[in-house]
Amino acid sequence: MNQVFIGIGSNQNHPHFRVQRAFRQINRIHKTRLIKKSSLYETVPLGPKFQPNFINAVVEIETTLSPNNLLKELQLLEKNHNRKKTKRWGPRSLDLDILIYEQVIMDTEKLTIPHPGLEYREFVLIPLYEITSYGYKVPKYGNINKLLKLFFIEESFVYHHDYSNTHQYINWKDIKKSYHH
């Protein structure tokens, strides 16, 4: 079985429910098993700001599917959520990205692993850290804790959603401090 991390994001039509539904649907992909799922994080859009905030999460799966076959399955799930590719970094009903696939480093026309930009996107790194550990090594980029330390965001907030339906604001500085230990 191959260890894979998938980034999940949504900012349209009840994004909390779409992300939670994606957890279940990913677990149903043949030859694939959901191992861990992160909390849900509300983040501002990476691109155009005239759209709703995103709900993001990361899951760890084990699969015997190849990277390209897994990509096809994830794209089918996106299509089932009425995903329409309109503009770069625009609104999405569901976005599923293969972040990491074992220690594979590849760059083809259809798929790049590790996912482009992974190393500087806190909405990926924070949930990835949550389900891995202090010493987890991201292929090509190294220790996840060192990647998190590269951020210097003074007044950024992440809205954290846990599974007990309680919500709290977490200041990025507090998150950052907790990863330095």
mmCIF file of C-alpha atoms in Angstrom:
data_model
loop_
_atom_site.group_PDB
_atom_site.id
_atom_site.type_symbol
_atom_site.label_atom_id
_atom_site.label_comp_id
_atom_site.label_asym_id
_atom_site.label_seq_id
_atom_site.Cartn_x
_atom_site.Cartn_y
_atom_site.Cartn_z
ATOM 1 C CA MET A 1 0.000 0.000 0.000
ATOM 2 C CA ASN A 2 1.163 3.503 -0.837
ATOM 3 C CA GLN A 3 0.883 6.364 1.655
ATOM 4 C CA VAL A 4 -0.791 9.369 0.037
ATOM 5 C CA PHE A 5 -1.918 12.757 1.342
ATOM 6 C CA ILE A 6 -4.795 14.537 -0.385
ATOM 7 C CA GLY A 7 -5.728 18.192 0.036
ATOM 8 C CA ILE A 8 -9.443 18.954 0.087
ATOM 9 C CA GLY A 9 -11.025 22.363 -0.405
ATOM 10 C CA SER A 10 -14.453 23.847 -1.055
ATOM 11 C CA ASN A 11 -16.037 27.287 -0.931
ATOM 12 C CA GLN A 12 -19.404 26.740 -2.619
ATOM 13 C CA ASN A 13 -22.761 25.221 -1.661
ATOM 14 C CA HIS A 14 -22.240 24.183 1.964
ATOM 15 C CA PRO A 15 -18.481 23.633 1.865
ATOM 16 C CA HIS A 16 -18.321 22.045 5.362
ATOM 17 C CA PHE A 17 -20.671 19.294 4.238
ATOM 18 C CA ARG A 18 -18.907 18.866 0.890
ATOM 19 C CA VAL A 19 -15.536 18.335 2.596
ATOM 20 C CA GLN A 20 -17.003 15.883 5.111
ATOM 21 C CA ARG A 21 -18.766 14.052 2.299
ATOM 22 C CA ALA A 22 -15.471 13.915 0.388
ATOM 23 C CA PHE A 23 -13.908 12.135 3.405
ATOM 24 C CA ARG A 24 -16.471 9.348 3.052
ATOM 25 C CA GLN A 25 -16.252 9.230 -0.737
ATOM 26 C CA ILE A 26 -12.464 9.008 -0.763
ATOM 27 C CA ASN A 27 -12.704 6.085 1.649
ATOM 28 C CA ARG A 28 -14.943 4.312 -0.911
ATOM 29 C CA ILE A 29 -12.470 4.535 -3.806
ATOM 30 C CA HIS A 30 -11.527 0.983 -4.766
ATOM 31 C CA LYS A 31 -8.135 -0.249 -3.514
ATOM 32 C CA THR A 32 -8.024 2.742 -1.156
ATOM 33 C CA ARG A 33 -8.453 3.163 2.598
ATOM 34 C CA LEU A 34 -8.790 6.384 4.596
ATOM 35 C CA ILE A 35 -6.238 6.398 7.442
ATOM 36 C CA LYS A 36 -6.489 9.888 9.001
ATOM 37 C CA LYS A 37 -8.343 13.130 8.421
ATOM 38 C CA SER A 38 -7.486 16.579 9.677
ATOM 39 C CA SER A 39 -9.776 19.113 11.246
ATOM 40 C CA LEU A 40 -11.504 21.568 8.932
ATOM 41 C CA TYR A 41 -9.909 24.985 8.482
ATOM 42 C CA GLU A 42 -11.561 28.094 7.074
ATOM 43 C CA THR A 43 -9.092 30.168 5.080
ATOM 44 C CA VAL A 44 -9.182 33.187 2.788
ATOM 45 C CA PRO A 45 -8.975 32.436 -0.949
ATOM 46 C CA LEU A 46 -5.515 32.260 -2.469
ATOM 47 C CA GLY A 47 -6.548 34.155 -5.595
ATOM 48 C CA PRO A 48 -9.441 36.533 -6.180
ATOM 49 C CA LYS A 49 -10.822 37.861 -2.884
ATOM 50 C CA PHE A 50 -14.379 38.424 -4.175
ATOM 51 C CA GLN A 51 -15.334 34.843 -3.343
ATOM 52 C CA PRO A 52 -16.280 33.050 -0.111
ATOM 53 C CA ASN A 53 -13.619 31.674 2.236
ATOM 54 C CA PHE A 54 -12.528 28.086 1.697
ATOM 55 C CA ILE A 55 -12.939 25.122 3.996
ATOM 56 C CA ASN A 56 -9.756 23.059 3.784
ATOM 57 C CA ALA A 57 -8.583 19.719 5.149
ATOM 58 C CA VAL A 58 -6.015 17.015 4.432
ATOM 59 C CA VAL A 59 -6.501 13.254 4.513
ATOM 60 C CA GLU A 60 -4.025 10.423 4.613
ATOM 61 C CA ILE A 61 -4.943 7.366 2.599
ATOM 62 C CA GLU A 62 -3.374 4.061 1.675
ATOM 63 C CA THR A 63 -3.902 2.879 -1.881
ATOM 64 C CA THR A 64 -2.594 0.441 -4.446
ATOM 65 C CA LEU A 65 -3.731 2.743 -7.265
ATOM 66 C CA SER A 66 -1.023 4.429 -9.315
ATOM 67 C CA PRO A 67 -0.760 8.228 -9.042
ATOM 68 C CA ASN A 68 -2.491 8.671 -12.417
ATOM 69 C CA ASN A 69 -5.314 6.239 -11.617
ATOM 70 C CA LEU A 70 -5.849 7.908 -8.243
ATOM 71 C CA LEU A 71 -5.986 11.287 -10.025
ATOM 72 C CA LYS A 72 -8.723 9.937 -12.326
ATOM 73 C CA GLU A 73 -10.756 8.762 -9.319
ATOM 74 C CA LEU A 74 -10.386 12.121 -7.565
ATOM 75 C CA GLN A 75 -11.384 14.006 -10.716
ATOM 76 C CA LEU A 76 -14.485 11.809 -10.947
ATOM 77 C CA LEU A 77 -15.404 12.795 -7.363
ATOM 78 C CA GLU A 78 -14.908 16.463 -8.255
ATOM 79 C CA LYS A 79 -17.162 16.014 -11.277
ATOM 80 C CA ASN A 80 -19.813 14.368 -9.067
ATOM 81 C CA HIS A 81 -19.736 17.554 -6.956
ATOM 82 C CA ASN A 82 -20.363 19.640 -10.101
ATOM 83 C CA ARG A 83 -16.808 20.964 -10.162
ATOM 84 C CA LYS A 84 -16.357 23.328 -13.052
ATOM 85 C CA LYS A 85 -12.947 24.632 -13.981
ATOM 86 C CA THR A 86 -13.554 28.287 -14.676
ATOM 87 C CA LYS A 87 -10.634 30.445 -13.620
ATOM 88 C CA ARG A 88 -7.389 29.834 -11.784
ATOM 89 C CA TRP A 89 -7.879 30.044 -8.010
ATOM 90 C CA GLY A 90 -11.572 30.733 -8.513
ATOM 91 C CA PRO A 91 -14.506 29.330 -6.525
ATOM 92 C CA ARG A 92 -14.776 25.548 -6.318
ATOM 93 C CA SER A 93 -17.515 23.187 -5.232
ATOM 94 C CA LEU A 94 -14.797 20.616 -4.464
ATOM 95 C CA ASP A 95 -11.061 20.614 -5.071
ATOM 96 C CA LEU A 96 -9.088 17.400 -4.492
ATOM 97 C CA ASP A 97 -5.307 17.519 -4.906
ATOM 98 C CA ILE A 98 -2.739 14.768 -4.530
ATOM 99 C CA LEU A 99 -0.267 16.542 -2.277
ATOM 100 C CA ILE A 100 2.170 13.711 -1.607
ATOM 101 C CA TYR A 101 2.353 10.162 -2.975
ATOM 102 C CA GLU A 102 4.952 8.151 -1.029
ATOM 103 C CA GLN A 103 8.340 9.708 -1.823
ATOM 104 C CA VAL A 104 7.434 10.161 -5.500
ATOM 105 C CA ILE A 105 8.624 13.278 -7.276
ATOM 106 C CA MET A 106 7.071 13.650 -10.717
ATOM 107 C CA ASP A 107 6.120 16.403 -13.115
ATOM 108 C CA THR A 108 3.994 15.446 -16.101
ATOM 109 C CA GLU A 109 1.450 17.319 -18.175
ATOM 110 C CA LYS A 110 -1.404 15.944 -16.020
ATOM 111 C CA LEU A 111 0.147 15.561 -12.577
ATOM 112 C CA THR A 112 2.870 17.119 -10.436
ATOM 113 C CA ILE A 113 3.862 15.487 -7.133
ATOM 114 C CA PRO A 114 4.455 16.945 -4.608
ATOM 115 C CA HIS A 115 1.656 19.339 -5.423
ATOM 116 C CA PRO A 116 2.927 22.703 -6.734
ATOM 117 C CA GLY A 117 2.985 25.350 -4.029
ATOM 118 C CA LEU A 118 2.542 22.881 -1.181
ATOM 119 C CA GLU A 119 5.655 24.237 0.531
ATOM 120 C CA TYR A 120 4.268 27.736 1.055
ATOM 121 C CA ARG A 121 0.541 27.190 1.620
ATOM 122 C CA GLU A 122 -0.399 27.204 5.267
ATOM 123 C CA PHE A 123 -3.884 25.899 4.468
ATOM 124 C CA VAL A 124 -2.136 22.698 3.332
ATOM 125 C CA LEU A 125 0.799 22.550 5.744
ATOM 126 C CA ILE A 126 -1.159 23.092 8.969
ATOM 127 C CA PRO A 127 -3.665 20.257 8.407
ATOM 128 C CA LEU A 128 -0.857 18.063 7.017
ATOM 129 C CA TYR A 129 1.153 18.686 10.187
ATOM 130 C CA GLU A 130 -1.910 17.888 12.287
ATOM 131 C CA ILE A 131 -2.150 14.344 10.886
ATOM 132 C CA THR A 132 1.579 13.605 10.538
ATOM 133 C CA SER A 133 4.099 14.696 13.125
ATOM 134 C CA TYR A 134 6.860 17.081 14.051
ATOM 135 C CA GLY A 135 9.479 15.093 12.142
ATOM 136 C CA TYR A 136 7.501 14.271 8.983
ATOM 137 C CA LYS A 137 9.592 14.843 5.866
ATOM 138 C CA VAL A 138 7.798 16.259 2.834
ATOM 139 C CA PRO A 139 9.366 14.828 -0.341
ATOM 140 C CA LYS A 140 11.516 17.424 -2.103
ATOM 141 C CA TYR A 141 11.032 20.029 0.665
ATOM 142 C CA GLY A 142 12.144 18.392 3.915
ATOM 143 C CA ASN A 143 10.901 18.593 7.475
ATOM 144 C CA ILE A 144 7.351 19.923 7.793
ATOM 145 C CA ASN A 145 8.226 21.811 10.969
ATOM 146 C CA LYS A 146 10.923 23.749 9.108
ATOM 147 C CA LEU A 147 8.450 24.572 6.339
ATOM 148 C CA LEU A 148 6.002 25.936 8.899
ATOM 149 C CA LYS A 149 8.727 28.057 10.493
ATOM 150 C CA LEU A 150 9.253 29.801 7.135
ATOM 151 C CA PHE A 151 5.923 31.559 7.532
ATOM 152 C CA PHE A 152 6.037 34.997 9.038
ATOM 153 C CA ILE A 153 2.428 36.042 9.143
ATOM 154 C CA GLU A 154 1.741 38.548 11.889
ATOM 155 C CA GLU A 155 -2.033 38.895 11.874
ATOM 156 C CA SER A 156 -3.427 35.987 9.939
ATOM 157 C CA PHE A 157 -6.221 33.943 11.441
ATOM 158 C CA VAL A 158 -7.319 30.434 10.696
ATOM 159 C CA TYR A 159 -10.817 29.396 11.689
ATOM 160 C CA HIS A 160 -10.599 25.868 13.033
ATOM 161 C CA HIS A 161 -13.538 23.454 12.943
ATOM 162 C CA ASP A 162 -13.387 20.309 15.020
ATOM 163 C CA TYR A 163 -15.736 17.357 14.837
ATOM 164 C CA SER A 164 -17.644 18.167 18.042
ATOM 165 C CA ASN A 165 -19.214 21.166 16.277
ATOM 166 C CA THR A 166 -17.436 23.679 18.496
ATOM 167 C CA HIS A 167 -15.471 26.406 16.769
ATOM 168 C CA GLN A 168 -12.689 28.666 17.887
ATOM 169 C CA TYR A 169 -10.408 31.216 16.282
ATOM 170 C CA ILE A 170 -6.763 30.284 16.377
ATOM 171 C CA ASN A 171 -4.254 33.049 15.891
ATOM 172 C CA TRP A 172 -1.516 32.086 13.437
ATOM 173 C CA LYS A 173 1.150 33.247 15.928
ATOM 174 C CA ASP A 174 -0.181 30.732 18.480
ATOM 175 C CA ILE A 175 -0.207 27.974 15.874
ATOM 176 C CA LYS A 176 3.308 28.915 14.828
ATOM 177 C CA LYS A 177 4.589 28.825 18.425
ATOM 178 C CA SER A 178 3.164 25.357 18.970
ATOM 179 C CA TYR A 179 5.110 23.998 15.969
ATOM 180 C CA HIS A 180 8.458 25.329 17.178
ATOM 181 C CA HIS A 181 8.651 22.748 19.975
#
